[in-house]
mmCIF file of C-alpha atoms and ligand atoms in Angstrom:
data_model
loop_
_atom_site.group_PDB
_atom_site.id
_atom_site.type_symbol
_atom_site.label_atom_id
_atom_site.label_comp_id
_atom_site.label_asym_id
_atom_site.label_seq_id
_atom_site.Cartn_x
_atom_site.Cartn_y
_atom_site.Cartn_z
ATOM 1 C CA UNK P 1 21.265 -18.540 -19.105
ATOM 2 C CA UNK P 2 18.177 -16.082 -18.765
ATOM 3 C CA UNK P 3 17.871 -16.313 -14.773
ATOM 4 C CA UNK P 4 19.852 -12.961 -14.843
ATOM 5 C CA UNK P 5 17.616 -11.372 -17.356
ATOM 6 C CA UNK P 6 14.332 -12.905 -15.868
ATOM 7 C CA UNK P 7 15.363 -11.733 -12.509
ATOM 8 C CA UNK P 8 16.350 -8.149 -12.875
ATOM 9 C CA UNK P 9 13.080 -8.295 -15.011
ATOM 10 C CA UNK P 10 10.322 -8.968 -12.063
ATOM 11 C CA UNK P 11 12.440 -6.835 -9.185
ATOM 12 C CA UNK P 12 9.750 -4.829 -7.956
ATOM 13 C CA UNK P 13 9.539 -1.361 -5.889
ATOM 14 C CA UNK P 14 7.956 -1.135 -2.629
ATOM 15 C CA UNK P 15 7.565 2.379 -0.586
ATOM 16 C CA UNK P 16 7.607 2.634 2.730
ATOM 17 C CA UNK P 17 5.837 5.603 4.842
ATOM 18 C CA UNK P 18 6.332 5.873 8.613
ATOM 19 C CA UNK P 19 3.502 8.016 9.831
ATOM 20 C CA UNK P 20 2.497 6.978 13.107
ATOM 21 C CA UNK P 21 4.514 9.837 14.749
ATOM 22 C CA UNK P 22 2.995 12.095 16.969
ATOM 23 C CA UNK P 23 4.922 15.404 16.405
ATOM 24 C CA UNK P 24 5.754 16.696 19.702
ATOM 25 C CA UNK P 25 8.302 19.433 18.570
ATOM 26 C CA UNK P 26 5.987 20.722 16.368
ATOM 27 C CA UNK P 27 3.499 21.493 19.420
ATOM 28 C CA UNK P 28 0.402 21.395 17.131
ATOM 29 C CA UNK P 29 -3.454 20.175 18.178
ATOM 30 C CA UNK P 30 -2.637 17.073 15.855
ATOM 31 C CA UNK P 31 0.132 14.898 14.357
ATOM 32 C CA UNK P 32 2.108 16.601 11.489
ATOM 33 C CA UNK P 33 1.119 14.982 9.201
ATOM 34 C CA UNK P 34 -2.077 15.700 9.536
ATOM 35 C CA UNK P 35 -1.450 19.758 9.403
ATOM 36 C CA UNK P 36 -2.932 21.151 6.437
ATOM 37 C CA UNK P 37 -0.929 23.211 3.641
ATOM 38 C CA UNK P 38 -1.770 23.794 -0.010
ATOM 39 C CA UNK P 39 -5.037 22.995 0.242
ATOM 40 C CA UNK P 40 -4.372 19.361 1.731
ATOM 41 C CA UNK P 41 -2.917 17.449 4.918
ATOM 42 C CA UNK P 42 0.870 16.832 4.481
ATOM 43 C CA UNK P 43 0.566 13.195 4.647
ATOM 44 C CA UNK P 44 -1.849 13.124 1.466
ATOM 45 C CA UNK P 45 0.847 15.420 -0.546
ATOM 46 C CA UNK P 46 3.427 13.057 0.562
ATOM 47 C CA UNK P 47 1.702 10.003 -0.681
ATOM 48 C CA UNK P 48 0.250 12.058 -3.742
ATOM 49 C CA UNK P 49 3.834 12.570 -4.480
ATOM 50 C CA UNK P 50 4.885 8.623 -3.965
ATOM 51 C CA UNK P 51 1.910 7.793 -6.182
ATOM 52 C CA UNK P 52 3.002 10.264 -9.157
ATOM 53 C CA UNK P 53 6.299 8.498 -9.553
ATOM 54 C CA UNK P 54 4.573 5.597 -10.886
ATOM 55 C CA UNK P 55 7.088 2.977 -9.713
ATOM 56 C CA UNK P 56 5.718 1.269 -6.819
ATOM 57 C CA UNK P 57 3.656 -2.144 -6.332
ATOM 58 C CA UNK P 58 2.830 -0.571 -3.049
ATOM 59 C CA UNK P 59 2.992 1.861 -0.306
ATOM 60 C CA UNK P 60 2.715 0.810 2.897
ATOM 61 C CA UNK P 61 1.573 3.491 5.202
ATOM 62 C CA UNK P 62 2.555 2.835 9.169
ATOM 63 C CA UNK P 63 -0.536 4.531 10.543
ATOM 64 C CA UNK P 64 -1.106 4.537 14.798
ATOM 65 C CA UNK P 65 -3.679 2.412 16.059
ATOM 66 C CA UNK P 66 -5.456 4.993 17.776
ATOM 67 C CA UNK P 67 -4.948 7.286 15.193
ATOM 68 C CA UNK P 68 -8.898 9.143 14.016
ATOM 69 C CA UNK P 69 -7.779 10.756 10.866
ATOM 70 C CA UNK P 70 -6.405 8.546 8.670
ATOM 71 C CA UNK P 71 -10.150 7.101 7.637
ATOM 72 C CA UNK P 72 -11.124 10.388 6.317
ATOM 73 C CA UNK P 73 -8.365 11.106 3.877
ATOM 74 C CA UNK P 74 -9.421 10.551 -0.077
ATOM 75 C CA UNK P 75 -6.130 8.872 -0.467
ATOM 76 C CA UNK P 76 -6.703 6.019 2.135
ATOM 77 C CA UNK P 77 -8.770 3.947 -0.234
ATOM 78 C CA UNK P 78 -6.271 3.921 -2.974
ATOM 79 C CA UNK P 79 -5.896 0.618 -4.295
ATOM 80 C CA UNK P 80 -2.008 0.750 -4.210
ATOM 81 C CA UNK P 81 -1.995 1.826 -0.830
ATOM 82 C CA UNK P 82 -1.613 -0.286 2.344
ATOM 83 C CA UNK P 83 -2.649 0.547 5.842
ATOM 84 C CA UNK P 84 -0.316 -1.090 8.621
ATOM 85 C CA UNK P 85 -0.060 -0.180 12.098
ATOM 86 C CA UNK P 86 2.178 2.239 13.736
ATOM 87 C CA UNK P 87 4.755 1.044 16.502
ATOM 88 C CA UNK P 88 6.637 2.774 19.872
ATOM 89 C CA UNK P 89 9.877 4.304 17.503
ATOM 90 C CA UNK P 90 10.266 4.753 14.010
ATOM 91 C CA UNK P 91 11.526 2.152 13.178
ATOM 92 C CA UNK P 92 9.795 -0.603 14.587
ATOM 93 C CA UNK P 93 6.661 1.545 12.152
ATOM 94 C CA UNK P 94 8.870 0.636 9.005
ATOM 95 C CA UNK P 95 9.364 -3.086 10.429
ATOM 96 C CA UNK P 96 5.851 -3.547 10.500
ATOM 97 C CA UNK P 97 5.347 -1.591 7.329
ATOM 98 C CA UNK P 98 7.301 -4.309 6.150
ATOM 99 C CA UNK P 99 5.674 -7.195 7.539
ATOM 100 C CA UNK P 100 2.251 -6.248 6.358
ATOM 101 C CA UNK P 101 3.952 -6.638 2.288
ATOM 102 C CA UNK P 102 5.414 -9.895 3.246
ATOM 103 C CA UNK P 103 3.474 -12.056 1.494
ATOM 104 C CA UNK P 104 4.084 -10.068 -1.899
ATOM 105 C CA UNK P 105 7.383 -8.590 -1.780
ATOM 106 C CA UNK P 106 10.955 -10.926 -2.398
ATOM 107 C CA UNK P 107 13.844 -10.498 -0.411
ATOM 108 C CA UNK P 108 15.072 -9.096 -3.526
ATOM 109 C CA UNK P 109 12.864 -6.388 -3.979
ATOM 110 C CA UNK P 110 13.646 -2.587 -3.840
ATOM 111 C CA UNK P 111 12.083 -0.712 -1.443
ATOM 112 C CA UNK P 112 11.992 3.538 -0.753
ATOM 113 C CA UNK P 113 11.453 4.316 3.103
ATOM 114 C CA UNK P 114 10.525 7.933 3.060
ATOM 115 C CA UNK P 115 8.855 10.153 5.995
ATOM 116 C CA UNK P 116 5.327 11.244 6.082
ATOM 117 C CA UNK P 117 6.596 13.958 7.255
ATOM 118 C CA UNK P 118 8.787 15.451 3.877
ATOM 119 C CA UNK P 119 5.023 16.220 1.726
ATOM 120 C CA UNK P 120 8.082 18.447 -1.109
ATOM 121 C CA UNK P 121 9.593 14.993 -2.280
ATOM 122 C CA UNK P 122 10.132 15.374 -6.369
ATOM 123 C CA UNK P 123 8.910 12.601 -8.236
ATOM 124 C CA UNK P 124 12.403 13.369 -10.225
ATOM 125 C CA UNK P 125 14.124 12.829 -7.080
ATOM 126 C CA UNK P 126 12.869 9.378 -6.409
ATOM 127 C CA UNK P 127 13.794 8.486 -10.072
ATOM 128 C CA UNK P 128 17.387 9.432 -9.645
ATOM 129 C CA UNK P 129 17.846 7.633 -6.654
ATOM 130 C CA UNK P 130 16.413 4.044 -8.147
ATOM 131 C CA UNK P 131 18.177 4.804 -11.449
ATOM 132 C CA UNK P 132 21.954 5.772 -9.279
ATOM 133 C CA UNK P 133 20.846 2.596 -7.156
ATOM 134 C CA UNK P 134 19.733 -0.447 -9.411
ATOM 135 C CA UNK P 135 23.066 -1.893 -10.238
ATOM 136 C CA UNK P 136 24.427 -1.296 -6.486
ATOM 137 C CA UNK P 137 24.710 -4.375 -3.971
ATOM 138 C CA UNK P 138 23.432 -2.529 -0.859
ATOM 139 C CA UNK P 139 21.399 0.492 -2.172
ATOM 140 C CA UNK P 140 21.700 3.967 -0.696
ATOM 141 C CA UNK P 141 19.763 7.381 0.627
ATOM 142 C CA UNK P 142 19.344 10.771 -0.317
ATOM 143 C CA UNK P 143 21.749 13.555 1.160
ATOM 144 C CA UNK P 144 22.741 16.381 1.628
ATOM 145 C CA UNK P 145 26.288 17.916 2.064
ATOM 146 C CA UNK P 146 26.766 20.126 4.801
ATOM 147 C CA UNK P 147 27.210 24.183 3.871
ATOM 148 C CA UNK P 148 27.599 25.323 7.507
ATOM 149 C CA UNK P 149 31.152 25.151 8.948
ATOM 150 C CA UNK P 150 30.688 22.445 11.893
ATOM 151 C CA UNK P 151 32.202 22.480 15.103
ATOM 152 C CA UNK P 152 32.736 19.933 17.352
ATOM 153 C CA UNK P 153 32.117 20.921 21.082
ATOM 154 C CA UNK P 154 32.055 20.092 24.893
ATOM 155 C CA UNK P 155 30.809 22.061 27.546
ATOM 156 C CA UNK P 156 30.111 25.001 25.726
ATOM 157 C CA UNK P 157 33.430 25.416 24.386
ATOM 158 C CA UNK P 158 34.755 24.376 20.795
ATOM 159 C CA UNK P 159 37.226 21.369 20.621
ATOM 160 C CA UNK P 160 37.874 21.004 16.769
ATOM 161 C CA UNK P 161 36.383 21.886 13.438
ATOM 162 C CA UNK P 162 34.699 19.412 11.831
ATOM 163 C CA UNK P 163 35.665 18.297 8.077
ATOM 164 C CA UNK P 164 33.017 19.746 6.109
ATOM 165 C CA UNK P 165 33.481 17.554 3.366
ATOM 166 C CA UNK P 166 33.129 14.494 5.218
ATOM 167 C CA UNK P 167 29.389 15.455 6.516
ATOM 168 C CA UNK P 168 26.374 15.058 4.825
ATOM 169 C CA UNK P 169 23.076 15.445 6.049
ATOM 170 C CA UNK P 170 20.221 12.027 5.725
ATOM 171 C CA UNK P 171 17.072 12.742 3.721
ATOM 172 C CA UNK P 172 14.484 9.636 2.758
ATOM 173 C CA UNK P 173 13.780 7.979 0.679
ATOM 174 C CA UNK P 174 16.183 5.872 1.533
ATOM 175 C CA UNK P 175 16.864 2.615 -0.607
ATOM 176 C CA UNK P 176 17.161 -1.033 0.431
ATOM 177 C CA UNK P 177 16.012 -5.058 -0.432
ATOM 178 C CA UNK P 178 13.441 -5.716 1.021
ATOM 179 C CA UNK P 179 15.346 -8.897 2.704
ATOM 180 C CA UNK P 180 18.473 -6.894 3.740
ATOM 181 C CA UNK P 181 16.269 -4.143 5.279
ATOM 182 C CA UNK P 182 13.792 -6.285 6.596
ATOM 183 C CA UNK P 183 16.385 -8.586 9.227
ATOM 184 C CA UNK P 184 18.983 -5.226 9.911
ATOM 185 C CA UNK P 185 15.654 -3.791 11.824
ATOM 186 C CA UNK P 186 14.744 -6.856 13.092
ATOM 187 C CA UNK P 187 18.502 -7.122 14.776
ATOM 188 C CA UNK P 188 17.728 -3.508 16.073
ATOM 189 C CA UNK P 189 14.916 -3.659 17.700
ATOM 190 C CA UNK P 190 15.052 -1.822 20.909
ATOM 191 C CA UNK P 191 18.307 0.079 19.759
ATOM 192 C CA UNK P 192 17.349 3.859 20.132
ATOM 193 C CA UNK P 193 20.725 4.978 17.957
ATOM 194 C CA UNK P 194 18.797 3.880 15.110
ATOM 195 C CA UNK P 195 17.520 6.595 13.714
ATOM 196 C CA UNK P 196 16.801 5.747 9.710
ATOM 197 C CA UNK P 197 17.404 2.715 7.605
ATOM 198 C CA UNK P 198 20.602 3.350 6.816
ATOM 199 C CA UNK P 199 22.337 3.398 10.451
ATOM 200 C CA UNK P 200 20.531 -0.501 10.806
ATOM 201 C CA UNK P 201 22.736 -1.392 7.861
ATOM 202 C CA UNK P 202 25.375 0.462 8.901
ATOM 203 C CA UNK P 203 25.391 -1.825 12.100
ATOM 204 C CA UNK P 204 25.667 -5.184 9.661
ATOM 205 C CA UNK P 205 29.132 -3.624 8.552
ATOM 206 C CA UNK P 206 27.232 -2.594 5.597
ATOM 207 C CA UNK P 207 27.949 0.505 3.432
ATOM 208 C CA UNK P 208 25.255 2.270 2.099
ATOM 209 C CA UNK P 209 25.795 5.414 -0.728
ATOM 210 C CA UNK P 210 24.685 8.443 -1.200
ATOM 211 C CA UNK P 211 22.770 10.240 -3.701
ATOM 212 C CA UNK P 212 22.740 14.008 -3.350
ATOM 213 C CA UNK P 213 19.140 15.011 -3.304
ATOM 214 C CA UNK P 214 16.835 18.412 -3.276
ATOM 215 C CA UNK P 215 17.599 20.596 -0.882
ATOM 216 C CA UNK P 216 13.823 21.269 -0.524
ATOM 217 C CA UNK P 217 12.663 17.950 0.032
ATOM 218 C CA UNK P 218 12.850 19.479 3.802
ATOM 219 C CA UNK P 219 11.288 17.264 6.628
ATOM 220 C CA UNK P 220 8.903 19.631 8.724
ATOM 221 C CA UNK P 221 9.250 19.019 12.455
ATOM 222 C CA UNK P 222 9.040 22.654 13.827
ATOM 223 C CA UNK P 223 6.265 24.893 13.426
ATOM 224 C CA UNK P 224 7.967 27.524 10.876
ATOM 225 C CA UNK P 225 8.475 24.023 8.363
ATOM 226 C CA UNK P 226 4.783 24.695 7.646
ATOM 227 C CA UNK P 227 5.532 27.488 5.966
ATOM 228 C CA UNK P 228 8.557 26.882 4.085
ATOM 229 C CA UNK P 229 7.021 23.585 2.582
ATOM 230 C CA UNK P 230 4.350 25.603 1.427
ATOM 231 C CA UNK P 231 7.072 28.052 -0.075
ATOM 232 C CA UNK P 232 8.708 25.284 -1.842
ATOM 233 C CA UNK P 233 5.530 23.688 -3.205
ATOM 234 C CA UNK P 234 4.894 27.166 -4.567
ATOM 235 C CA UNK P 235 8.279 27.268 -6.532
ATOM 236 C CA UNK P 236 8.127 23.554 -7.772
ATOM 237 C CA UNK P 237 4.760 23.946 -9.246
ATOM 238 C CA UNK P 238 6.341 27.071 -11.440
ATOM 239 C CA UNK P 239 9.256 24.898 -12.239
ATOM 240 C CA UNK P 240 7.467 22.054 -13.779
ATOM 241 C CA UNK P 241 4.790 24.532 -15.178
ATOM 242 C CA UNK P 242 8.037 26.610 -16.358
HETATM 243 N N1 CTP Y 1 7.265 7.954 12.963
HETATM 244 C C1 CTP Y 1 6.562 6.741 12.992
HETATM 245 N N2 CTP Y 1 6.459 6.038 14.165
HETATM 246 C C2 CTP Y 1 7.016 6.508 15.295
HETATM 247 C C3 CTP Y 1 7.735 7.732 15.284
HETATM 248 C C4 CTP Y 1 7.849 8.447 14.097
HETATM 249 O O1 CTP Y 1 6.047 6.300 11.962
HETATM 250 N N3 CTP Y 1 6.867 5.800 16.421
HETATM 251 C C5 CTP Y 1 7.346 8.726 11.691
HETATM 252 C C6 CTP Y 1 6.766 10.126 11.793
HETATM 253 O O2 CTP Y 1 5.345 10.078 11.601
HETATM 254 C C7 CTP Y 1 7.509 10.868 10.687
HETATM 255 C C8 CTP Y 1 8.833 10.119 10.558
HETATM 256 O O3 CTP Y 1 8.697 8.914 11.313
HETATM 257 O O4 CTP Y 1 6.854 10.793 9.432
HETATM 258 C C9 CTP Y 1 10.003 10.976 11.031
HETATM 259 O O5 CTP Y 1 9.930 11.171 12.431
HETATM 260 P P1 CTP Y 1 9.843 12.582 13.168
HETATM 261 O O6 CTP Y 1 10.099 13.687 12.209
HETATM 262 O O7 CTP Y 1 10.688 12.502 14.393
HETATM 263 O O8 CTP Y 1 8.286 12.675 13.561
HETATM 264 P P2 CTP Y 1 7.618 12.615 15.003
HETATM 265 O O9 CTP Y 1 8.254 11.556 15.810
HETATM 266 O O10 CTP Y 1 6.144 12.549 14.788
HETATM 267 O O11 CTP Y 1 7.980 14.069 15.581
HETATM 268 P P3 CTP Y 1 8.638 14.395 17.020
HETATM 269 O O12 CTP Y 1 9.951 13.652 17.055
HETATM 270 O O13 CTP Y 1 8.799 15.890 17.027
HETATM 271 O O14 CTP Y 1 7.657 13.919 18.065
HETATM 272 MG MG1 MG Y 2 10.406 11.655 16.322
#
């Protein structure tokens, strides 16, 4: 009569941090994530900001193989954090993310995929989503709805309007056993439509939910996201500082 209890007792949390990318739209000297703002590289904020949550057994970093900075950051020797190596897409980096926890994590286990690349993540953020999540079969991501009005077009000219209320836009983290996540990549390997975690689950007939996150918790992929993290790092610290 306690395996319930026992169980939901030693579920542990695992993050997950593809950053073997290699930033081509932002047209930069170096990968993203290694572009400085506020006085560190956005990769170290990111993981500063996984860290400060307080939640996770881990965080397995997918780092490149060829990749010259990583050694140098202060947070590389953390003892919670995990160096495994990048692969060709994103995903195939969270796979083997994954594989390098193996030995620790349970197919039961949470675990919180988020981007190198999105250094503005609240710690409040990635409390809501476990706390919406917990009880849920499948798990979930942060979103966005959609403000714009959307159109739906071919060759330049409009077809339809989209319904706005039906869009939302995918953040990370993004929420999933360890298990569940683990064998939906594995069964995608190779399938470039696969853009996050969710859309491998998606493909198991699986239906993720959404939790509606920050609207700053931007991902910075063109040069002018430099900029506007920094802006929104600016106004976070004066909210928590009040
Ligand atoms: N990523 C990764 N391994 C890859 C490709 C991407 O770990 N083979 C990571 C990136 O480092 C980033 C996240 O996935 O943190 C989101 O990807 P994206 O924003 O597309 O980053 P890049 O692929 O580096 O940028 P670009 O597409 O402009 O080249
Ligand atoms: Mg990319």
């Amino acid at each position: 009569m306690t395996s319930k209890l026992s169980m939901t007792q030693s579920i542990r949390y695992w993050a997950v941090v593809p950053a073997a990318g290699v930033g081509k739209r932002m047209n930069a000297d170096r990968p993203k994530q290694y572009l400085e703002l506020a006085e560190k590289t956005v990769l170290e904020h990111t993981l500063l900001r996984l860290l400060a949550a307080d939640v996770f057994s881990a965080i397995s970093v997918a780092i490149s193989t060829e990749d010259p900075y990583w050694s140098s950051l202060a947070t590389a020797t953390h003892p919670k954090i995990v160096r495994a190596a990048g692969g060709k897409e994103r995903a195939d980096s969270v796979l083997s993310a994954l594989t390098a926890i193996r030995t620790e994590a349970a197919d039961v286990d949470w675990v919180l995929v988020h981007d190198a690349a999105r250094p503005c993540l609240m710690p409040s953020d990635i409390h809501r989503l476990i706390d919406t999540l917990n009880n849920d079969e499948v798990g979930g991501i942060l979103a966005l709805p959609s403000h714009d009005t959307l159109k739906n077009v071919q060759n330049q000219y409009i077809t339809h309007t989209v319904e706005r209320n039906k869009i939302w836009r995918a953040l990370t983290p993004q929420m999933f056993r360890y298990g569940v996540l683990k064998s939906a990549l594995e069964a995608s390997v190779g399938n470039l439509a696969i853009t996050d975690e969710a859309s491998a689950l998606e493909r198991q007939g699986l239906q993720p939910k959404i939790v509606e996150g920050r609207p700053d918790n931007i991902k910075i992929t063109r040069p002018e996201d430099l900029a506007l993290a920094e802006f929104f790092m600016r106004q976070q610290l004066m909210e928590i500082t009040g």
